[in-house]
GROMACS .gro file of C-alpha atoms in nm:
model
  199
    1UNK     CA    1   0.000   0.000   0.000
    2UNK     CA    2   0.257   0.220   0.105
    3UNK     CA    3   0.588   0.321  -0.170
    4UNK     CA    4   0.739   0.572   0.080
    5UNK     CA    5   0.673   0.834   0.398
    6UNK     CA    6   0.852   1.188   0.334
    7UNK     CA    7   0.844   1.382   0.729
    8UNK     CA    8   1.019   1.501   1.008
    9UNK     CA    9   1.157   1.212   1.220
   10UNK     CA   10   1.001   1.267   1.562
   11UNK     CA   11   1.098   0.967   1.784
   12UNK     CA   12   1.416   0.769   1.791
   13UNK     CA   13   1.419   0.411   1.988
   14UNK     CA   14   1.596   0.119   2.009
   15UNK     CA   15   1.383  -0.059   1.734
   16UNK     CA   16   1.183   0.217   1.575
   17UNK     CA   17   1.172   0.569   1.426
   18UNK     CA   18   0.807   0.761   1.425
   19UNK     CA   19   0.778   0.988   1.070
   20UNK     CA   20   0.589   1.289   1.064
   21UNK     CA   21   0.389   1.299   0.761
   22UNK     CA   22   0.123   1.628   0.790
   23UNK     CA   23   0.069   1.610   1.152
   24UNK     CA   24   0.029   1.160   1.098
   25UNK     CA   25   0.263   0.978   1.312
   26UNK     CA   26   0.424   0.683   1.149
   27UNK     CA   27   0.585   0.409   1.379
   28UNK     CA   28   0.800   0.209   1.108
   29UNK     CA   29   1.012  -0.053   1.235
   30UNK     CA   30   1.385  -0.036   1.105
   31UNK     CA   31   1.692  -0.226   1.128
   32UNK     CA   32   1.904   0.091   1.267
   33UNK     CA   33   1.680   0.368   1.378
   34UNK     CA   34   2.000   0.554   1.497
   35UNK     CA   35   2.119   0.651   1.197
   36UNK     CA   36   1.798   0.893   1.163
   37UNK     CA   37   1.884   1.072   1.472
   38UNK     CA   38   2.173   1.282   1.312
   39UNK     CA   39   1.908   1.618   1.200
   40UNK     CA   40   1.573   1.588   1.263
   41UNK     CA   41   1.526   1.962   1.115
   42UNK     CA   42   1.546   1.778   0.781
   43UNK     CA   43   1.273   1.550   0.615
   44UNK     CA   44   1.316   1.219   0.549
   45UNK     CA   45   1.194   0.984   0.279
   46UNK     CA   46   1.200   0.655   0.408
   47UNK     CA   47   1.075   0.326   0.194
   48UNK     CA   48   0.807   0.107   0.395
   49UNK     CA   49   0.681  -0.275   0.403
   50UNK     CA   50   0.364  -0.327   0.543
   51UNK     CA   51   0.306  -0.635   0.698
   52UNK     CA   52  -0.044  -0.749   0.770
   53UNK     CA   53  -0.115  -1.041   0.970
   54UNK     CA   54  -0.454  -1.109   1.104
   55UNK     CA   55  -0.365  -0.959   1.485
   56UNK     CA   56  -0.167  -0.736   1.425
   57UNK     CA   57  -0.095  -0.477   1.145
   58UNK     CA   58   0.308  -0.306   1.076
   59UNK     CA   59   0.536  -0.121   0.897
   60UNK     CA   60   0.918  -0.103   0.834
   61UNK     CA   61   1.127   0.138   0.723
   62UNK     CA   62   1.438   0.123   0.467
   63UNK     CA   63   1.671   0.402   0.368
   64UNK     CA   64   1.626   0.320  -0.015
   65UNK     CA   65   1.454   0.046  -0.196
   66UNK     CA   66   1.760  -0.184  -0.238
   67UNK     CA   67   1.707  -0.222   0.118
   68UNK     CA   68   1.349  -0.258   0.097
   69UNK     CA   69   1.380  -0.510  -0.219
   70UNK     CA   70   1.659  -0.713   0.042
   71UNK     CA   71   1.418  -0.731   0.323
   72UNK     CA   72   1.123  -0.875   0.103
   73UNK     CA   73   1.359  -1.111  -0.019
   74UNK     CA   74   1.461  -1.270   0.315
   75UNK     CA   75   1.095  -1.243   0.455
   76UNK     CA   76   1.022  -1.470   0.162
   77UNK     CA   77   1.269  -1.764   0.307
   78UNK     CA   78   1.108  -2.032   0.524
   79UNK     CA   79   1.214  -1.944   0.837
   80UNK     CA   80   1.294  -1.572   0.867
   81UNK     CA   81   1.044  -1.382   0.984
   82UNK     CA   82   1.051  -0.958   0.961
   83UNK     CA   83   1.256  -0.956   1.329
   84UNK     CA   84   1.543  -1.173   1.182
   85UNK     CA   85   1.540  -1.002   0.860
   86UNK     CA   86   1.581  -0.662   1.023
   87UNK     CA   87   1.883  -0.798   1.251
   88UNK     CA   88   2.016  -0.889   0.928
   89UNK     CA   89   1.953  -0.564   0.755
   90UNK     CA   90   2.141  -0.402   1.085
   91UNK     CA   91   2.470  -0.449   0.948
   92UNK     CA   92   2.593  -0.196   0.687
   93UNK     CA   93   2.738  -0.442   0.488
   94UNK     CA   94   2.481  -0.511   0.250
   95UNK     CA   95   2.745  -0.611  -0.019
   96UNK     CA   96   2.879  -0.873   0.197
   97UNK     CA   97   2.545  -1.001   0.290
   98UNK     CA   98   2.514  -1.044  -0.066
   99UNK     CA   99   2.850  -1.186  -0.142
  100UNK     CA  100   2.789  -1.438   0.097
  101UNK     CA  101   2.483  -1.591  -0.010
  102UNK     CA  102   2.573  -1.604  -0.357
  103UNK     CA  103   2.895  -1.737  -0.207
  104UNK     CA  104   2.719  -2.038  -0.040
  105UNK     CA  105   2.918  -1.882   0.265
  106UNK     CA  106   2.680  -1.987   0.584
  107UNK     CA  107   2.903  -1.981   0.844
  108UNK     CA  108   2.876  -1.595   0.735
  109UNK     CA  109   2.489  -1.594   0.739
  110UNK     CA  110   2.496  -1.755   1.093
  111UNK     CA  111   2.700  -1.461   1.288
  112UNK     CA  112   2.296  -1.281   1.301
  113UNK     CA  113   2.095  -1.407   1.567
  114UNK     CA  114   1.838  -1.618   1.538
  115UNK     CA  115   2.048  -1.750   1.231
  116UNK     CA  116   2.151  -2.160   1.272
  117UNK     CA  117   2.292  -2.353   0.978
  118UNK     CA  118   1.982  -2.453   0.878
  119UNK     CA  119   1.835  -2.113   0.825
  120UNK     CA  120   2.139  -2.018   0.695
  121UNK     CA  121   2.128  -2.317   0.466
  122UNK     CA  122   1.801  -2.250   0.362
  123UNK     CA  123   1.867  -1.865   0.273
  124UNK     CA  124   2.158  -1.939   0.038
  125UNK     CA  125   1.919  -2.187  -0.150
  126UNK     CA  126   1.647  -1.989  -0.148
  127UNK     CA  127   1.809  -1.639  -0.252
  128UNK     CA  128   2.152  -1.717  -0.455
  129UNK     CA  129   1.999  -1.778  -0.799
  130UNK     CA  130   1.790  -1.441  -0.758
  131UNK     CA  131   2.077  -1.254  -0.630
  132UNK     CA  132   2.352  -1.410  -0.868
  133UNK     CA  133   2.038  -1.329  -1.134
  134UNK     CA  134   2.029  -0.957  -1.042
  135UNK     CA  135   2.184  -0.762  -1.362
  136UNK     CA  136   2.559  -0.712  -1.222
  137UNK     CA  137   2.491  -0.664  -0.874
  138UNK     CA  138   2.248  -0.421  -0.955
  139UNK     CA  139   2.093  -0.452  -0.616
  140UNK     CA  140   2.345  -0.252  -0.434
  141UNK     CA  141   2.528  -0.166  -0.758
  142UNK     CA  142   2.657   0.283  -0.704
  143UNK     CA  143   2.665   0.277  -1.114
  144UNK     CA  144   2.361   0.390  -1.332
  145UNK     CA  145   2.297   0.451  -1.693
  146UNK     CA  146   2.534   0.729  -1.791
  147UNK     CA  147   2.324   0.949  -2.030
  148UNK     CA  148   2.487   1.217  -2.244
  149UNK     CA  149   2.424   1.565  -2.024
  150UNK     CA  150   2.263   1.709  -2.422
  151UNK     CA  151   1.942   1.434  -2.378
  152UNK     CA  152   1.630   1.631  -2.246
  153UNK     CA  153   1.447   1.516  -1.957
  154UNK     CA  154   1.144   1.324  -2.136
  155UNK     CA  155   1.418   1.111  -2.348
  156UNK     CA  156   1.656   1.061  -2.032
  157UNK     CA  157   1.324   0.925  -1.777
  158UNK     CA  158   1.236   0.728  -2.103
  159UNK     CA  159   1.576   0.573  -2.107
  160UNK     CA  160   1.633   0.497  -1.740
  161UNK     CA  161   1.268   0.304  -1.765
  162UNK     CA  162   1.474   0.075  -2.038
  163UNK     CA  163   1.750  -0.022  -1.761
  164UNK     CA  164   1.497  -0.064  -1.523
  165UNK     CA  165   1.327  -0.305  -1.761
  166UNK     CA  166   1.679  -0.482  -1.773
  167UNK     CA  167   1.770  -0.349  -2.102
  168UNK     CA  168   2.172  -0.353  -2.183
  169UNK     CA  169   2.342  -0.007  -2.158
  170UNK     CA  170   2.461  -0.054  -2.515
  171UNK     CA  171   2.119  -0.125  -2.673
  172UNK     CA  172   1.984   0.164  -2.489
  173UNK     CA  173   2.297   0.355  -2.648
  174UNK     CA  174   2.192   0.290  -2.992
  175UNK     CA  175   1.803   0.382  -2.954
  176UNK     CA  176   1.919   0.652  -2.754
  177UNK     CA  177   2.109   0.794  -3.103
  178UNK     CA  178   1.846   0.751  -3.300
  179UNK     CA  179   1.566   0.906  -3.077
  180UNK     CA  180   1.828   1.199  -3.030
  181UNK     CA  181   1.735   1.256  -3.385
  182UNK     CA  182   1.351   1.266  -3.330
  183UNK     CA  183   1.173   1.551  -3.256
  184UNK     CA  184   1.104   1.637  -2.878
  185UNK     CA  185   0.854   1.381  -2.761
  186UNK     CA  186   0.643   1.327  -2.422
  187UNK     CA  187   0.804   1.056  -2.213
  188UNK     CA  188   0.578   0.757  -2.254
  189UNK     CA  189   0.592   0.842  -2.653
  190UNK     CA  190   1.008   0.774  -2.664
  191UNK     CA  191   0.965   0.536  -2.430
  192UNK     CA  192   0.665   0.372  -2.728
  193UNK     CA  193   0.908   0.426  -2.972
  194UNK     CA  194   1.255   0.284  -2.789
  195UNK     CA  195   1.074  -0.031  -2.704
  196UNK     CA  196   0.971  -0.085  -3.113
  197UNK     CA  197   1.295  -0.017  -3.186
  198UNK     CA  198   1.457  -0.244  -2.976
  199UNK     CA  199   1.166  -0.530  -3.023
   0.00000   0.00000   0.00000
């Protein structure tokens, strides 16, 4: 239901942070609500879960939607429930995290609590083809599609929508040199035309 909260950070605890959103006081549950303490002059956007069960009703908070994407992912293996996945999340090292399931590295995996061998067993197998699948990393990869600074904002959203379909950087290249040629368009139009092109 929820993409993201944008507000003033309000409350600080040991397992939650509690977003101001118009006067609406969010209590999202986050693997390191500390590192929101730093300015709370400044808004926030924070990424939530919500997690429904039939007693109770919650949300959690990520700094960006990598996060978010990892958390869904563990929540999704038998045995890890939103708790462990947070405890998990805790640690900065999201890379390594990463490294170490596609690594079939458990004895890694069961340094978080609430993690055995089995768990830890069970997360590699569960997760390693979809992380080892994930287009170079991209789940916690720093580089994006580089776009020549001279492509206008309509062509440039239409392009970015092509990596995020999992389009190669050098197929968008060449659509991207032949829409440069086009006239200006609106962005769903180049976006139209870039997917004919490359189909």
């Amino acid at each position: 239901m929820y993409e993201y909260l944008t507000g003033l950070v309000t409350v600080v605890a040991p397992q939650y942070i509690v977003v101001d959103v118009n006067g609406v006081g969010y209590k999202l549950l986050v693997a390191n609500p500390y590192r929101y303490q730093e300015d709370r002059t400044k808004k926030v956007q924070v990424y939530v879960y919500q997690a429904v069960r039939e007693d109770n009703i919650s949300l959690f908070g990520f700094t960006d939607q990598n996060e978010k994407k990892l958390f869904m992912q563990l929540i999704n293996v038998s045995g890890i429930g939103p708790k462990n996945a947070l405890a998990i999340l805790a640690n900065p090292d999201h890379q390594g995290l990463v490294d170490a399931i596609t690594n079939n590295n458990v004895n890694y995996l069961t340094k978080f609590p609430g993690i055995g061998k089995k768990t830890a067993s069970q997360i590699v197998l569960d997760l390693r083809d979809k992380l080892t699948n994930e287009s170079s990393s991209s789940l916690f990869a720093t580089t994006q599609l580089t776009v020549d600074a001279t492509v206008n904002r309509e062509l440039k959203d239409a392009l970015e929508a092509l990596a995020a379909l999992g389009y190669k950087e050098r197929d968008i290249k060449k659509v991207q040199k032949t829409l440069m040629k086009e006239e200006q368009m609106a962005t769903d139009e180049y976006l139209r035309q870039a997917l004919r092109l490359l189909n």
